[in-house]
PDB file of N, CA and C in Angstrom:
ATOM      1  N   UNK C   6     131.810  24.361 165.762  1.00 54.00           N
ATOM      2  CA  UNK C   6     132.776  25.441 165.637  1.00 54.00           C
ATOM      3  C   UNK C   6     134.177  24.914 165.967  1.00 54.00           C
ATOM      4  N   UNK C   7     135.169  25.452 165.259  1.00 55.00           N
ATOM      5  CA  UNK C   7     136.550  25.082 165.586  1.00 55.00           C
ATOM      6  C   UNK C   7     137.118  26.088 166.584  1.00 55.00           C
ATOM      7  N   UNK C   8     138.390  25.989 166.866  1.00 64.00           N
ATOM      8  CA  UNK C   8     139.023  26.849 167.870  1.00 64.00           C
ATOM      9  C   UNK C   8     138.998  28.331 167.510  1.00 64.00           C
ATOM     10  N   UNK C   9     138.895  28.633 166.203  1.00 65.00           N
ATOM     11  CA  UNK C   9     138.876  30.036 165.777  1.00 65.00           C
ATOM     12  C   UNK C   9     137.464  30.609 165.743  1.00 65.00           C
ATOM     13  N   UNK C  10     136.473  29.791 166.030  1.00 64.00           N
ATOM     14  CA  UNK C  10     135.097  30.255 166.014  1.00 64.00           C
ATOM     15  C   UNK C  10     134.414  30.110 164.676  1.00 64.00           C
ATOM     16  N   UNK C  11     135.105  29.501 163.709  1.00 62.00           N
ATOM     17  CA  UNK C  11     134.521  29.290 162.394  1.00 62.00           C
ATOM     18  C   UNK C  11     133.851  27.923 162.320  1.00 62.00           C
ATOM     19  N   UNK C  12     132.829  27.828 161.495  1.00 62.00           N
ATOM     20  CA  UNK C  12     132.175  26.538 161.280  1.00 62.00           C
ATOM     21  C   UNK C  12     133.128  25.640 160.494  1.00 62.00           C
ATOM     22  N   UNK C  13     133.123  24.342 160.782  1.00 61.00           N
ATOM     23  CA  UNK C  13     134.008  23.434 160.037  1.00 61.00           C
ATOM     24  C   UNK C  13     133.605  23.377 158.561  1.00 61.00           C
ATOM     25  N   UNK C  14     134.610  23.239 157.705  1.00 62.00           N
ATOM     26  CA  UNK C  14     134.362  23.177 156.260  1.00 62.00           C
ATOM     27  C   UNK C  14     133.923  21.766 155.910  1.00 62.00           C
ATOM     28  N   UNK C  15     132.648  21.600 155.597  1.00 63.00           N
ATOM     29  CA  UNK C  15     132.119  20.279 155.269  1.00 63.00           C
ATOM     30  C   UNK C  15     131.940  20.095 153.768  1.00 63.00           C
ATOM     31  N   UNK C  16     132.274  21.112 152.974  1.00 60.00           N
ATOM     32  CA  UNK C  16     132.098  21.037 151.530  1.00 60.00           C
ATOM     33  C   UNK C  16     133.417  20.678 150.853  1.00 60.00           C
ATOM     34  N   UNK C  17     133.310  19.869 149.808  1.00 64.00           N
ATOM     35  CA  UNK C  17     134.498  19.554 149.013  1.00 64.00           C
ATOM     36  C   UNK C  17     134.861  20.762 148.157  1.00 64.00           C
ATOM     37  N   UNK C  18     136.145  20.915 147.890  1.00 75.00           N
ATOM     38  CA  UNK C  18     136.581  21.969 146.981  1.00 75.00           C
ATOM     39  C   UNK C  18     136.408  21.450 145.562  1.00 75.00           C
ATOM     40  N   UNK C  19     135.642  22.176 144.765  1.00 73.00           N
ATOM     41  CA  UNK C  19     135.388  21.775 143.382  1.00 73.00           C
ATOM     42  C   UNK C  19     135.565  22.981 142.469  1.00 73.00           C
ATOM     43  N   UNK C  20     135.912  22.701 141.233  1.00 80.00           N
ATOM     44  CA  UNK C  20     136.005  23.770 140.239  1.00 80.00           C
ATOM     45  C   UNK C  20     134.600  24.190 139.827  1.00 80.00           C
ATOM     46  N   UNK C  21     134.448  25.435 139.457  1.00 83.00           N
ATOM     47  CA  UNK C  21     133.156  25.928 138.994  1.00 83.00           C
ATOM     48  C   UNK C  21     132.753  25.137 137.754  1.00 83.00           C
ATOM     49  N   UNK C  22     131.540  24.616 137.749  1.00 80.00           N
ATOM     50  CA  UNK C  22     131.039  23.868 136.601  1.00 80.00           C
ATOM     51  C   UNK C  22     131.427  22.401 136.593  1.00 80.00           C
ATOM     52  N   UNK C  23     132.224  21.963 137.540  1.00 82.00           N
ATOM     53  CA  UNK C  23     132.651  20.562 137.576  1.00 82.00           C
ATOM     54  C   UNK C  23     131.431  19.663 137.725  1.00 82.00           C
ATOM     55  N   UNK C  24     131.333  18.664 136.878  1.00 84.00           N
ATOM     56  CA  UNK C  24     130.230  17.721 136.932  1.00 84.00           C
ATOM     57  C   UNK C  24     128.983  18.170 136.189  1.00 84.00           C
ATOM     58  N   UNK C  25     129.013  19.344 135.579  1.00 86.00           N
ATOM     59  CA  UNK C  25     127.854  19.845 134.841  1.00 86.00           C
ATOM     60  C   UNK C  25     128.047  19.493 133.365  1.00 86.00           C
ATOM     61  N   UNK C  26     127.143  18.691 132.805  1.00 86.00           N
ATOM     62  CA  UNK C  26     127.303  18.327 131.389  1.00 86.00           C
ATOM     63  C   UNK C  26     127.054  19.540 130.491  1.00 86.00           C
ATOM     64  N   UNK C  27     127.776  19.617 129.385  1.00 82.00           N
ATOM     65  CA  UNK C  27     127.565  20.699 128.433  1.00 82.00           C
ATOM     66  C   UNK C  27     127.829  20.182 127.036  1.00 82.00           C
ATOM     67  N   UNK C  28     127.285  20.883 126.081  1.00 82.00           N
ATOM     68  CA  UNK C  28     127.483  20.531 124.683  1.00 82.00           C
ATOM     69  C   UNK C  28     128.203  21.684 124.002  1.00 82.00           C
ATOM     70  N   UNK C  29     129.197  21.370 123.205  1.00 81.00           N
ATOM     71  CA  UNK C  29     129.940  22.393 122.484  1.00 81.00           C
ATOM     72  C   UNK C  29     129.034  23.050 121.449  1.00 81.00           C
ATOM     73  N   UNK C  30     129.090  24.353 121.378  1.00 83.00           N
ATOM     74  CA  UNK C  30     128.313  25.103 120.391  1.00 83.00           C
ATOM     75  C   UNK C  30     129.285  25.872 119.515  1.00 83.00           C
ATOM     76  N   UNK C  31     129.080  25.799 118.206  1.00 78.00           N
ATOM     77  CA  UNK C  31     129.950  26.493 117.253  1.00 78.00           C
ATOM     78  C   UNK C  31     129.104  27.415 116.377  1.00 78.00           C
ATOM     79  N   UNK C  32     129.761  28.399 115.829  1.00 78.00           N
ATOM     80  CA  UNK C  32     129.098  29.281 114.864  1.00 78.00           C
ATOM     81  C   UNK C  32     129.643  28.921 113.487  1.00 78.00           C
ATOM     82  N   UNK C  33     128.799  28.340 112.665  1.00 72.00           N
ATOM     83  CA  UNK C  33     129.187  27.922 111.318  1.00 72.00           C
ATOM     84  C   UNK C  33     128.271  28.641 110.326  1.00 72.00           C
ATOM     85  N   UNK C  34     128.849  29.289 109.364  1.00 70.00           N
ATOM     86  CA  UNK C  34     128.134  30.044 108.316  1.00 70.00           C
ATOM     87  C   UNK C  34     126.992  30.875 108.897  1.00 70.00           C
ATOM     88  N   UNK C  35     127.256  31.504 110.045  1.00 76.00           N
ATOM     89  CA  UNK C  35     126.287  32.412 110.635  1.00 76.00           C
ATOM     90  C   UNK C  35     125.271  31.775 111.558  1.00 76.00           C
ATOM     91  N   UNK C  36     125.316  30.454 111.752  1.00 77.00           N
ATOM     92  CA  UNK C  36     124.344  29.778 112.598  1.00 77.00           C
ATOM     93  C   UNK C  36     125.041  29.139 113.791  1.00 77.00           C
ATOM     94  N   UNK C  37     124.375  29.122 114.941  1.00 80.00           N
ATOM     95  CA  UNK C  37     124.896  28.422 116.111  1.00 80.00           C
ATOM     96  C   UNK C  37     124.425  26.974 116.039  1.00 80.00           C
ATOM     97  N   UNK C  38     125.373  26.055 116.118  1.00 80.00           N
ATOM     98  CA  UNK C  38     125.034  24.628 116.003  1.00 80.00           C
ATOM     99  C   UNK C  38     125.767  23.830 117.066  1.00 80.00           C
ATOM    100  N   UNK C  39     125.232  22.690 117.401  1.00 80.00           N
ATOM    101  CA  UNK C  39     125.873  21.798 118.356  1.00 80.00           C
ATOM    102  C   UNK C  39     126.625  20.693 117.631  1.00 80.00           C
ATOM    103  N   UNK C  40     125.891  19.758 117.073  1.00 81.00           N
ATOM    104  CA  UNK C  40     126.502  18.602 116.404  1.00 81.00           C
ATOM    105  C   UNK C  40     126.605  18.836 114.900  1.00 81.00           C
ATOM    106  N   UNK C  41     127.506  18.111 114.263  1.00 82.00           N
ATOM    107  CA  UNK C  41     127.759  18.332 112.834  1.00 82.00           C
ATOM    108  C   UNK C  41     127.131  17.272 111.934  1.00 82.00           C
ATOM    109  N   UNK C  42     126.362  16.334 112.489  1.00 84.00           N
ATOM    110  CA  UNK C  42     125.822  15.243 111.670  1.00 84.00           C
ATOM    111  C   UNK C  42     124.963  15.723 110.505  1.00 84.00           C
ATOM    112  N   UNK C  43     124.242  16.804 110.691  1.00 82.00           N
ATOM    113  CA  UNK C  43     123.307  17.254 109.667  1.00 82.00           C
ATOM    114  C   UNK C  43     123.943  18.199 108.655  1.00 82.00           C
ATOM    115  N   UNK C  44     125.238  18.452 108.781  1.00 84.00           N
ATOM    116  CA  UNK C  44     125.912  19.356 107.852  1.00 84.00           C
ATOM    117  C   UNK C  44     126.101  18.710 106.489  1.00 84.00           C
ATOM    118  N   UNK C  45     126.045  19.545 105.448  1.00 86.00           N
ATOM    119  CA  UNK C  45     126.396  19.058 104.117  1.00 86.00           C
ATOM    120  C   UNK C  45     127.918  19.055 103.990  1.00 86.00           C
ATOM    121  N   UNK C  46     128.424  18.552 102.890  1.00 90.00           N
ATOM    122  CA  UNK C  46     129.877  18.418 102.709  1.00 90.00           C
ATOM    123  C   UNK C  46     130.614  19.756 102.767  1.00 90.00           C
ATOM    124  N   UNK C  47     130.004  20.814 102.227  1.00 87.00           N
ATOM    125  CA  UNK C  47     130.658  22.129 102.220  1.00 87.00           C
ATOM    126  C   UNK C  47     130.851  22.662 103.641  1.00 87.00           C
ATOM    127  N   UNK C  48     129.834  22.532 104.468  1.00 83.00           N
ATOM    128  CA  UNK C  48     129.949  23.009 105.847  1.00 83.00           C
ATOM    129  C   UNK C  48     130.947  22.157 106.633  1.00 83.00           C
ATOM    130  N   UNK C  49     130.964  20.844 106.391  1.00 86.00           N
ATOM    131  CA  UNK C  49     131.935  19.978 107.074  1.00 86.00           C
ATOM    132  C   UNK C  49     133.357  20.364 106.671  1.00 86.00           C
ATOM    133  N   UNK C  50     133.559  20.731 105.400  1.00 88.00           N
ATOM    134  CA  UNK C  50     134.882  21.155 104.948  1.00 88.00           C
ATOM    135  C   UNK C  50     135.280  22.465 105.613  1.00 88.00           C
ATOM    136  N   UNK C  51     134.319  23.380 105.783  1.00 84.00           N
ATOM    137  CA  UNK C  51     134.605  24.635 106.456  1.00 84.00           C
ATOM    138  C   UNK C  51     135.111  24.376 107.877  1.00 84.00           C
ATOM    139  N   UNK C  52     134.487  23.450 108.562  1.00 83.00           N
ATOM    140  CA  UNK C  52     134.918  23.103 109.923  1.00 83.00           C
ATOM    141  C   UNK C  52     136.322  22.512 109.897  1.00 83.00           C
ATOM    142  N   UNK C  53     136.584  21.621 108.956  1.00 87.00           N
ATOM    143  CA  UNK C  53     137.895  20.968 108.862  1.00 87.00           C
ATOM    144  C   UNK C  53     139.009  21.947 108.521  1.00 87.00           C
ATOM    145  N   UNK C  54     138.697  23.010 107.775  1.00 88.00           N
ATOM    146  CA  UNK C  54     139.704  23.979 107.334  1.00 88.00           C
ATOM    147  C   UNK C  54     140.014  25.059 108.366  1.00 88.00           C
ATOM    148  N   UNK C  55     139.302  25.069 109.474  1.00 84.00           N
ATOM    149  CA  UNK C  55     139.499  26.126 110.476  1.00 84.00           C
ATOM    150  C   UNK C  55     140.825  25.971 111.209  1.00 84.00           C
ATOM    151  N   UNK C  56     141.359  27.094 111.648  1.00 83.00           N
ATOM    152  CA  UNK C  56     142.584  27.102 112.443  1.00 83.00           C
ATOM    153  C   UNK C  56     142.212  26.774 113.883  1.00 83.00           C
ATOM    154  N   UNK C  57     142.923  25.802 114.458  1.00 79.00           N
ATOM    155  CA  UNK C  57     142.678  25.420 115.850  1.00 79.00           C
ATOM    156  C   UNK C  57     143.663  26.175 116.730  1.00 79.00           C
ATOM    157  N   UNK C  58     143.149  26.922 117.684  1.00 81.00           N
ATOM    158  CA  UNK C  58     143.980  27.668 118.610  1.00 81.00           C
ATOM    159  C   UNK C  58     144.212  26.827 119.853  1.00 81.00           C
ATOM    160  N   UNK C  59     145.401  26.952 120.432  1.00 78.00           N
ATOM    161  CA  UNK C  59     145.745  26.166 121.613  1.00 78.00           C
ATOM    162  C   UNK C  59     145.000  26.594 122.849  1.00 78.00           C
ATOM    163  N   UNK C  60     144.985  25.708 123.817  1.00 73.00           N
ATOM    164  CA  UNK C  60     144.363  25.964 125.112  1.00 73.00           C
ATOM    165  C   UNK C  60     145.380  25.642 126.183  1.00 73.00           C
ATOM    166  N   UNK C  61     145.628  26.598 127.049  1.00 72.00           N
ATOM    167  CA  UNK C  61     146.594  26.383 128.130  1.00 72.00           C
ATOM    168  C   UNK C  61     145.865  26.291 129.456  1.00 72.00           C
ATOM    169  N   UNK C  62     146.387  25.460 130.328  1.00 67.00           N
ATOM    170  CA  UNK C  62     145.831  25.356 131.684  1.00 67.00           C
ATOM    171  C   UNK C  62     146.730  26.007 132.657  1.00 67.00           C
TER     172      UNK C  62
END
């Protein structure tokens, strides 16, 4: 215990989800998919033609 009666903080401060691996999932032509390797040319073009929205931190 410290002087205020609280237990000492022994944990590191981390962001939620930090260190947890994840795979991006997209919805293409009505299906949820992870990787694009198995897409035909039309689906790959659909992905390339999409508008990319910015991400702010």
